[in-house]
Coordinates of C-alpha atoms in Angstrom, one line a residue:
M1 CA 0.0 0.0 0.0
K2 CA 1.3 3.4 -1.0
P3 CA 2.1 5.6 2.1
L4 CA -0.1 8.6 2.9
T5 CA 1.4 12.0 2.2
V6 CA 0.9 14.9 4.6
L7 CA 1.7 18.5 3.7
F8 CA 2.6 20.9 6.5
L9 CA 2.6 24.7 6.3
S10 CA 4.3 27.0 8.7
S11 CA 5.5 30.6 8.9
S12 CA 7.2 29.9 12.2
F13 CA 9.8 27.3 13.4
K14 CA 7.8 24.9 15.5
G15 CA 6.0 21.5 15.5
D16 CA 9.1 19.3 15.2
V17 CA 7.3 16.7 17.4
L18 CA 4.3 16.6 15.1
L19 CA 6.5 16.2 12.0
R20 CA 8.5 13.4 13.6
T21 CA 5.3 11.6 14.8
V22 CA 3.7 11.6 11.4
K23 CA 6.9 10.3 9.8
E24 CA 7.3 7.6 12.5
L25 CA 3.7 6.5 11.7
G26 CA 4.8 5.7 8.1
C27 CA 3.6 8.8 6.3
R28 CA 5.5 10.8 3.8
V29 CA 6.1 14.4 5.1
I30 CA 6.3 17.6 3.0
L31 CA 7.0 20.9 4.7
L32 CA 6.3 24.2 3.0
T33 CA 7.7 27.1 5.0
E34 CA 9.1 30.6 4.3
E35 CA 12.5 31.2 2.8
A36 CA 13.6 33.2 5.9
L37 CA 13.2 29.9 8.0
Q38 CA 15.1 27.5 5.7
N39 CA 18.1 27.4 8.0
E40 CA 16.2 26.7 11.2
P41 CA 17.0 23.3 12.8
W42 CA 14.0 21.5 11.2
P43 CA 14.0 17.7 11.7
R44 CA 15.2 17.1 8.2
E45 CA 15.4 13.3 8.8
A46 CA 11.6 13.4 9.2
I47 CA 10.9 15.5 6.1
D48 CA 10.8 13.9 2.7
Q49 CA 10.3 17.1 0.8
F50 CA 11.4 20.5 2.1
M51 CA 10.1 23.5 0.2
T52 CA 10.1 27.2 0.7
T53 CA 8.1 30.2 -0.6
P54 CA 8.8 33.9 -0.1
D55 CA 5.7 34.7 1.9
L56 CA 2.9 32.4 3.0
R57 CA 0.6 35.4 3.3
R58 CA 0.4 35.5 -0.5
Y59 CA -2.5 33.1 -0.5
Q60 CA -2.9 32.8 -4.3
D61 CA 0.8 32.2 -4.8
V62 CA 0.7 29.4 -2.1
I63 CA -2.4 27.8 -3.7
N64 CA -0.6 27.9 -7.1
T65 CA 2.5 26.3 -5.5
V66 CA 0.6 23.6 -3.8
T67 CA -1.5 22.7 -6.8
Y68 CA 1.7 22.5 -8.9
M69 CA 3.1 20.1 -6.3
C70 CA 0.1 18.0 -6.6
R71 CA 1.0 17.2 -10.2
G72 CA 3.8 15.0 -8.9
W73 CA 2.7 14.2 -5.3
E74 CA -0.6 12.7 -4.3
I75 CA -1.3 14.8 -1.1
N76 CA -3.7 13.1 1.3
H77 CA -3.9 15.7 4.0
I78 CA -2.7 19.3 4.9
L79 CA -2.0 20.6 8.4
P80 CA -0.9 24.0 9.7
L81 CA 1.9 24.2 12.3
D82 CA 1.2 27.9 13.1
E83 CA -1.8 30.0 13.8
F84 CA -1.4 32.1 10.7
E85 CA -1.8 29.2 8.3
V86 CA -5.0 27.8 9.8
E87 CA -7.3 29.6 7.4
L88 CA -4.9 29.1 4.5
V89 CA -4.9 25.4 5.1
A90 CA -8.7 25.4 5.3
M91 CA -8.8 27.1 1.9
L92 CA -6.4 24.5 0.4
R93 CA -8.5 21.6 1.8
E94 CA -11.6 23.0 0.1
H95 CA -9.8 23.7 -3.2
L96 CA -8.2 20.3 -3.3
R97 CA -11.2 18.4 -1.8
L98 CA -9.2 17.0 1.1
P99 CA -10.5 16.0 4.6
G100 CA -10.5 18.4 7.5
M101 CA -12.2 21.6 8.6
G102 CA -13.0 24.0 5.8
V103 CA -13.1 27.8 5.8
T104 CA -16.5 28.3 7.4
A105 CA -15.9 25.9 10.2
I106 CA -12.3 27.1 10.9
R107 CA -13.4 30.7 11.2
N108 CA -15.1 29.7 14.5
F109 CA -11.6 29.1 15.9
R110 CA -9.8 31.9 14.0
D111 CA -12.0 35.0 14.0
K112 CA -12.4 36.5 17.5
L113 CA -15.5 38.3 16.4
V114 CA -17.2 35.2 15.2
M115 CA -16.4 33.1 18.3
R116 CA -17.6 35.9 20.6
E117 CA -20.9 36.2 18.7
K118 CA -21.5 32.4 18.8
A119 CA -20.5 32.2 22.5
Q120 CA -22.8 35.1 23.5
N121 CA -25.7 33.5 21.6
A122 CA -25.1 30.3 23.5
G123 CA -25.4 32.1 26.8
I124 CA -21.7 32.0 27.6
H125 CA -20.2 35.0 29.4
V126 CA -18.0 37.2 27.1
P127 CA -16.8 40.8 27.8
E128 CA -19.1 43.3 26.1
F129 CA -17.9 43.8 22.6
T130 CA -18.7 45.5 19.3
Q131 CA -17.6 45.1 15.7
V132 CA -15.5 47.9 14.4
L133 CA -17.6 48.8 11.3
N134 CA -20.4 51.3 11.7
Y135 CA -19.4 54.5 13.5
D136 CA -22.8 55.2 15.0
R137 CA -22.8 51.8 16.7
L138 CA -19.2 52.3 17.8
R139 CA -20.1 55.7 19.4
Q140 CA -23.1 54.1 21.1
Y141 CA -20.9 51.3 22.5
M142 CA -18.3 53.7 23.9
D143 CA -21.1 55.9 25.4
T144 CA -22.6 52.9 27.3
V145 CA -19.7 50.5 28.0
P146 CA -17.1 52.2 30.4
A147 CA -13.5 52.4 29.4
P148 CA -10.8 51.1 29.3
W149 CA -11.4 48.9 26.3
V150 CA -9.3 46.4 24.4
L151 CA -8.9 46.9 20.6
K152 CA -8.1 43.4 19.1
P153 CA -7.3 42.1 15.7
R154 CA -9.9 39.6 14.7
T155 CA -7.4 37.1 13.3
E156 CA -4.1 37.6 15.0
A157 CA -2.4 35.1 17.3
G158 CA -2.2 35.5 21.1
S159 CA -1.6 39.1 22.2
M160 CA -0.3 40.4 18.9
G161 CA -1.7 43.8 17.7
I162 CA -3.8 44.4 20.8
S163 CA -4.0 47.8 22.3
K164 CA -5.8 49.1 25.4
P165 CA -7.4 52.6 24.7
E166 CA -8.4 54.5 27.8
N167 CA -10.8 56.8 26.1
S168 CA -12.7 57.3 22.8
E169 CA -10.1 59.8 21.4
Q170 CA -7.5 57.1 21.6
V171 CA -9.8 54.7 19.8
W172 CA -10.5 57.1 16.9
R173 CA -6.8 57.9 16.6
T174 CA -5.9 54.2 16.3
L175 CA -8.7 53.7 13.8
D176 CA -7.3 56.6 11.7
Q177 CA -3.9 54.8 11.7
L178 CA -5.5 51.5 10.7
G179 CA -7.4 53.0 7.7
D180 CA -9.0 50.3 5.6
R181 CA -7.7 47.7 8.1
Q182 CA -10.0 48.7 10.9
S183 CA -12.9 46.4 9.9
Y184 CA -10.5 43.5 10.9
Y185 CA -10.7 44.6 14.5
L186 CA -13.2 44.5 17.4
L187 CA -13.5 46.6 20.5
E188 CA -14.3 45.0 23.9
R189 CA -14.5 45.9 27.6
F190 CA -11.3 45.3 29.5
V191 CA -12.0 42.9 32.3
P192 CA -9.5 42.8 35.1
G193 CA -9.0 39.3 36.3
D194 CA -6.9 36.1 36.3
V195 CA -6.4 34.4 33.0
Y196 CA -6.6 30.7 32.5
H197 CA -6.1 28.4 29.5
V198 CA -7.5 24.9 28.7
D199 CA -5.5 22.8 26.3
S200 CA -7.6 20.0 24.8
L201 CA -7.8 17.1 22.3
T202 CA -11.3 16.3 20.9
V203 CA -12.1 13.0 19.1
N204 CA -15.5 12.5 17.5
R205 CA -17.0 15.5 19.3
R206 CA -15.8 14.2 22.7
V207 CA -13.0 15.9 24.7
V208 CA -10.6 13.0 25.5
F209 CA -8.0 15.2 27.2
A210 CA -8.3 18.6 28.8
S211 CA -5.7 20.3 31.1
V212 CA -6.6 23.5 33.0
Q213 CA -3.8 26.0 33.6
K214 CA -3.5 29.4 35.2
Y215 CA -1.2 32.1 33.9
G216 CA 1.0 34.1 36.2
K217 CA 0.8 37.6 34.7
P218 CA -1.8 37.9 32.0
P219 CA -0.2 37.2 28.5
L220 CA -1.1 40.7 27.3
Q221 CA 0.8 42.3 30.2
V222 CA 3.9 40.2 29.4
Y223 CA 3.6 40.8 25.7
S224 CA 3.3 44.6 26.0
G225 CA 5.5 45.2 29.0
G226 CA 8.0 42.3 29.2
G227 CA 8.8 40.2 32.2
V228 CA 8.3 36.5 32.9
F229 CA 5.6 34.4 31.3
S230 CA 4.5 31.6 33.6
S231 CA 1.7 29.0 33.8
R232 CA 0.9 26.1 36.0
I233 CA -1.5 23.2 36.0
L234 CA -4.3 23.7 38.6
P235 CA -5.4 21.0 41.0
R236 CA -7.7 18.8 39.0
E237 CA -10.4 18.5 41.7
S238 CA -10.6 22.2 42.4
L239 CA -13.8 24.1 41.6
E240 CA -11.9 26.2 39.1
S241 CA -10.7 23.2 37.1
R242 CA -14.0 21.4 37.1
E243 CA -15.8 24.5 36.0
L244 CA -13.4 25.3 33.2
V245 CA -13.4 21.7 31.9
R246 CA -17.2 22.0 31.7
L247 CA -17.1 25.4 30.1
N248 CA -14.3 24.5 27.7
E249 CA -16.3 21.6 26.3
K250 CA -19.4 23.8 26.0
V251 CA -17.4 26.3 24.0
I252 CA -15.4 24.2 21.7
V253 CA -17.8 21.3 21.0
D254 CA -21.3 22.4 21.7
T255 CA -21.0 26.0 20.5
L256 CA -18.1 26.2 17.9
G257 CA -18.4 22.7 16.6
M258 CA -15.0 21.1 17.0
T259 CA -15.2 17.4 15.8
N260 CA -11.5 16.3 15.8
G261 CA -8.4 18.2 16.7
V262 CA -6.4 20.2 19.3
T263 CA -7.5 23.5 20.8
H264 CA -6.1 26.1 23.1
A265 CA -8.8 28.2 24.8
E266 CA -8.4 31.1 27.2
F267 CA -10.8 32.3 29.9
I268 CA -10.7 35.1 32.5
R269 CA -12.1 35.1 36.0
A270 CA -13.2 38.7 36.7
H271 CA -12.1 40.3 39.9
E272 CA -15.4 42.2 40.1
N273 CA -17.7 39.2 40.3
G274 CA -15.7 36.0 40.2
E275 CA -17.4 34.9 37.0
F276 CA -15.6 33.2 34.2
Y277 CA -15.6 34.9 30.8
F278 CA -14.6 33.3 27.5
L279 CA -11.8 35.2 25.8
E280 CA -10.8 33.2 22.7
V281 CA -9.9 29.7 21.3
A282 CA -7.6 28.5 18.6
A283 CA -7.5 25.2 16.7
R284 CA -3.8 24.7 17.4
V285 CA -1.3 23.6 20.0
G286 CA -0.7 26.3 22.7
G287 CA 2.6 28.1 22.2
A288 CA 5.3 29.3 24.6
F289 CA 6.4 25.7 25.5
I290 CA 3.0 24.8 27.0
A291 CA 3.2 21.4 25.2
D292 CA 6.5 20.7 26.9
M293 CA 5.0 21.4 30.3
L294 CA 2.1 19.1 29.6
E295 CA 4.3 16.3 28.4
Q296 CA 6.6 16.5 31.5
A297 CA 3.7 16.6 33.9
T298 CA 1.1 14.2 32.3
G299 CA 2.9 12.3 29.5
F300 CA 0.5 13.9 27.0
N301 CA 2.2 15.9 24.3
P302 CA -0.5 17.8 22.2
W303 CA 1.8 17.8 19.1
R304 CA 2.3 14.1 19.2
E305 CA -1.3 13.2 20.0
W306 CA -2.6 15.5 17.3
G307 CA -0.4 13.7 14.8
R308 CA -1.5 10.3 16.0
L309 CA -5.1 11.4 15.7
E310 CA -4.8 12.8 12.2
V311 CA -3.1 9.7 10.9
A312 CA -5.6 7.4 12.6
M313 CA -8.5 9.3 10.9
L314 CA -6.8 9.2 7.5
R315 CA -6.5 5.4 7.9
N316 CA -10.0 5.0 9.3
E317 CA -8.5 3.6 12.5
A318 CA -9.5 4.2 16.1
Y319 CA -7.5 6.6 18.1
E320 CA -6.5 5.7 21.7
P321 CA -5.1 8.4 24.0
P322 CA -2.1 7.6 26.1
Q323 CA -2.2 6.8 29.8
I324 CA -2.1 10.1 31.6
R325 CA 0.1 10.8 34.6
D326 CA -1.6 12.5 37.5
E327 CA 1.2 15.0 38.2
Y328 CA 1.5 18.8 38.0
G329 CA 3.6 21.1 36.0
G330 CA 4.8 24.7 35.9
L331 CA 6.5 26.8 33.2
L332 CA 8.6 29.9 33.2
V333 CA 9.7 31.8 30.0
T334 CA 11.5 35.1 29.6
L335 CA 13.3 36.9 26.9
A336 CA 17.0 36.8 28.1
R337 CA 19.6 39.5 27.7
Q338 CA 22.2 36.7 27.4
A339 CA 22.5 34.8 24.1
V340 CA 23.0 31.6 26.1
P341 CA 21.5 32.1 29.5
D342 CA 23.1 30.0 32.3
L343 CA 20.3 28.0 34.0
S344 CA 22.5 25.8 36.1
A345 CA 21.5 27.6 39.4
Y346 CA 17.9 26.5 38.7
N347 CA 18.4 23.0 40.0
A348 CA 15.5 22.1 42.3
P349 CA 14.5 18.4 42.1
E350 CA 11.3 19.6 40.4
V351 CA 13.1 21.1 37.4
A352 CA 12.2 18.6 34.7
W353 CA 13.3 20.3 31.5
K354 CA 15.1 23.4 30.2
A355 CA 14.9 24.8 26.6
D356 CA 17.9 25.4 24.5
K357 CA 16.8 28.5 22.6
P358 CA 19.0 31.6 22.1
H359 CA 18.1 34.6 24.2
H360 CA 15.4 32.7 26.0
A361 CA 15.4 31.3 29.6
V362 CA 12.9 28.5 29.8
V363 CA 12.3 26.1 32.7
V364 CA 9.6 23.4 33.1
L365 CA 8.7 22.1 36.5
R366 CA 7.1 18.7 37.5
S367 CA 5.8 17.5 40.8
P368 CA 3.0 15.4 42.3
D369 CA 2.3 18.4 44.6
A370 CA 0.5 21.3 42.9
G371 CA 1.3 23.5 45.9
R372 CA 5.1 22.9 45.5
I373 CA 4.9 23.9 41.8
E374 CA 3.1 27.2 42.8
A375 CA 5.7 28.0 45.5
L376 CA 8.6 27.3 43.2
L377 CA 7.2 29.4 40.4
N378 CA 6.9 32.3 42.7
E379 CA 10.5 32.0 43.8
Y380 CA 11.9 31.4 40.3
T381 CA 9.9 34.3 38.8
E382 CA 11.7 36.8 41.0
R383 CA 15.0 35.2 40.2
F384 CA 14.3 35.1 36.4
V385 CA 13.7 38.9 36.5
A386 CA 17.0 39.6 38.1
D387 CA 19.1 37.0 36.2
F388 CA 17.7 37.2 32.7
S389 CA 14.8 39.3 31.8
T390 CA 14.9 41.9 29.1
S391 CA 12.3 43.1 26.6
A392 CA 11.8 43.7 22.9
P393 CA 9.3 45.9 21.0
P394 CA 6.0 44.0 20.4
M395 CA 5.7 42.5 16.9
D396 CA 3.6 44.4 14.4
A397 CA 0.2 42.9 13.7
S398 CA 1.1 42.2 10.1
R399 CA -0.2 38.7 9.6
T400 CA -3.9 39.2 9.1
G401 CA -4.7 36.0 7.2
Q402 CA -5.4 38.0 4.0
S403 CA -3.9 37.6 0.6
G404 CA -1.5 40.2 -0.8

């Protein structure tokens, strides 16, 4: 039997575990990435065909490239490694008539305006929001919903491109700068609170794995002001965890229609009333080494299991999740002023893994005791700031998912 061929697209260096997994399962692997990334340490031994293009944002050029590839390769499936290729891959699937989520379905997990509208209609708490489109409606919103607000790109990843206007004048000035791009944004009420994320794998509309984590500083605060990004797995029997597991499934399966795949969802618990609000969800593996933390603590690597699931579906086989370890994990990441930060002093028995990435200090913790993880994160965060932390200007919100 001829092996299946899976094409991966990515505008960022990531997903090596997924590439290796699919290759180990007997598939042929093609990677299409950008020319600027060709010298990254991709797992070449797991890639049968390595191809580059100048810019994956040029959708029509990419479609032309992939359809030309199909003259010599019978491609059975296409997967994105990065957030910015999720919609492009959906377009390619529809054009080539391949399995997987199409454009309409994937926008539920890509367009922040769409997911908010659907969640609100399903009775799920979301911060009050409005589409940036009609100016009369925008004025009415700002007159009735108190500032500060958050101005968000509808299709960016994480905290990219987000600003926090304190008054209507700041909103109008920003919209003037955006010009014709402003309809790709939404405005919502800023809700002070603690931010959580739930990382999941769904199989046949059933969530077979869900892990609930709580960030240290909110990601937007780290993204815009620098410092240490941290996250930790919450006690699984806590009220927070149980509520978020329930709410996560209501969002991704019942409301947004996830059938098979990975998701990374974020929620905020408001300081004002203790209620959980849905913020956003993406049909991808969580970034910032979250997968490494999950693997060290539970034995479940979302990249690997996503690959196993996709190949099983292509072969019409049943997917069986791995045995999950009942331990806890923590994660610290900071942009380091040293090219090769010295992490040797971070040597507690709970230190399970350290990343080898230039100008980044990354430590993953593992323990059967959730309280020990929390205490060690608090200690290490202060030390990270003194030993390593620096900052860089936030990236421009240039990847909008549009052709051009």
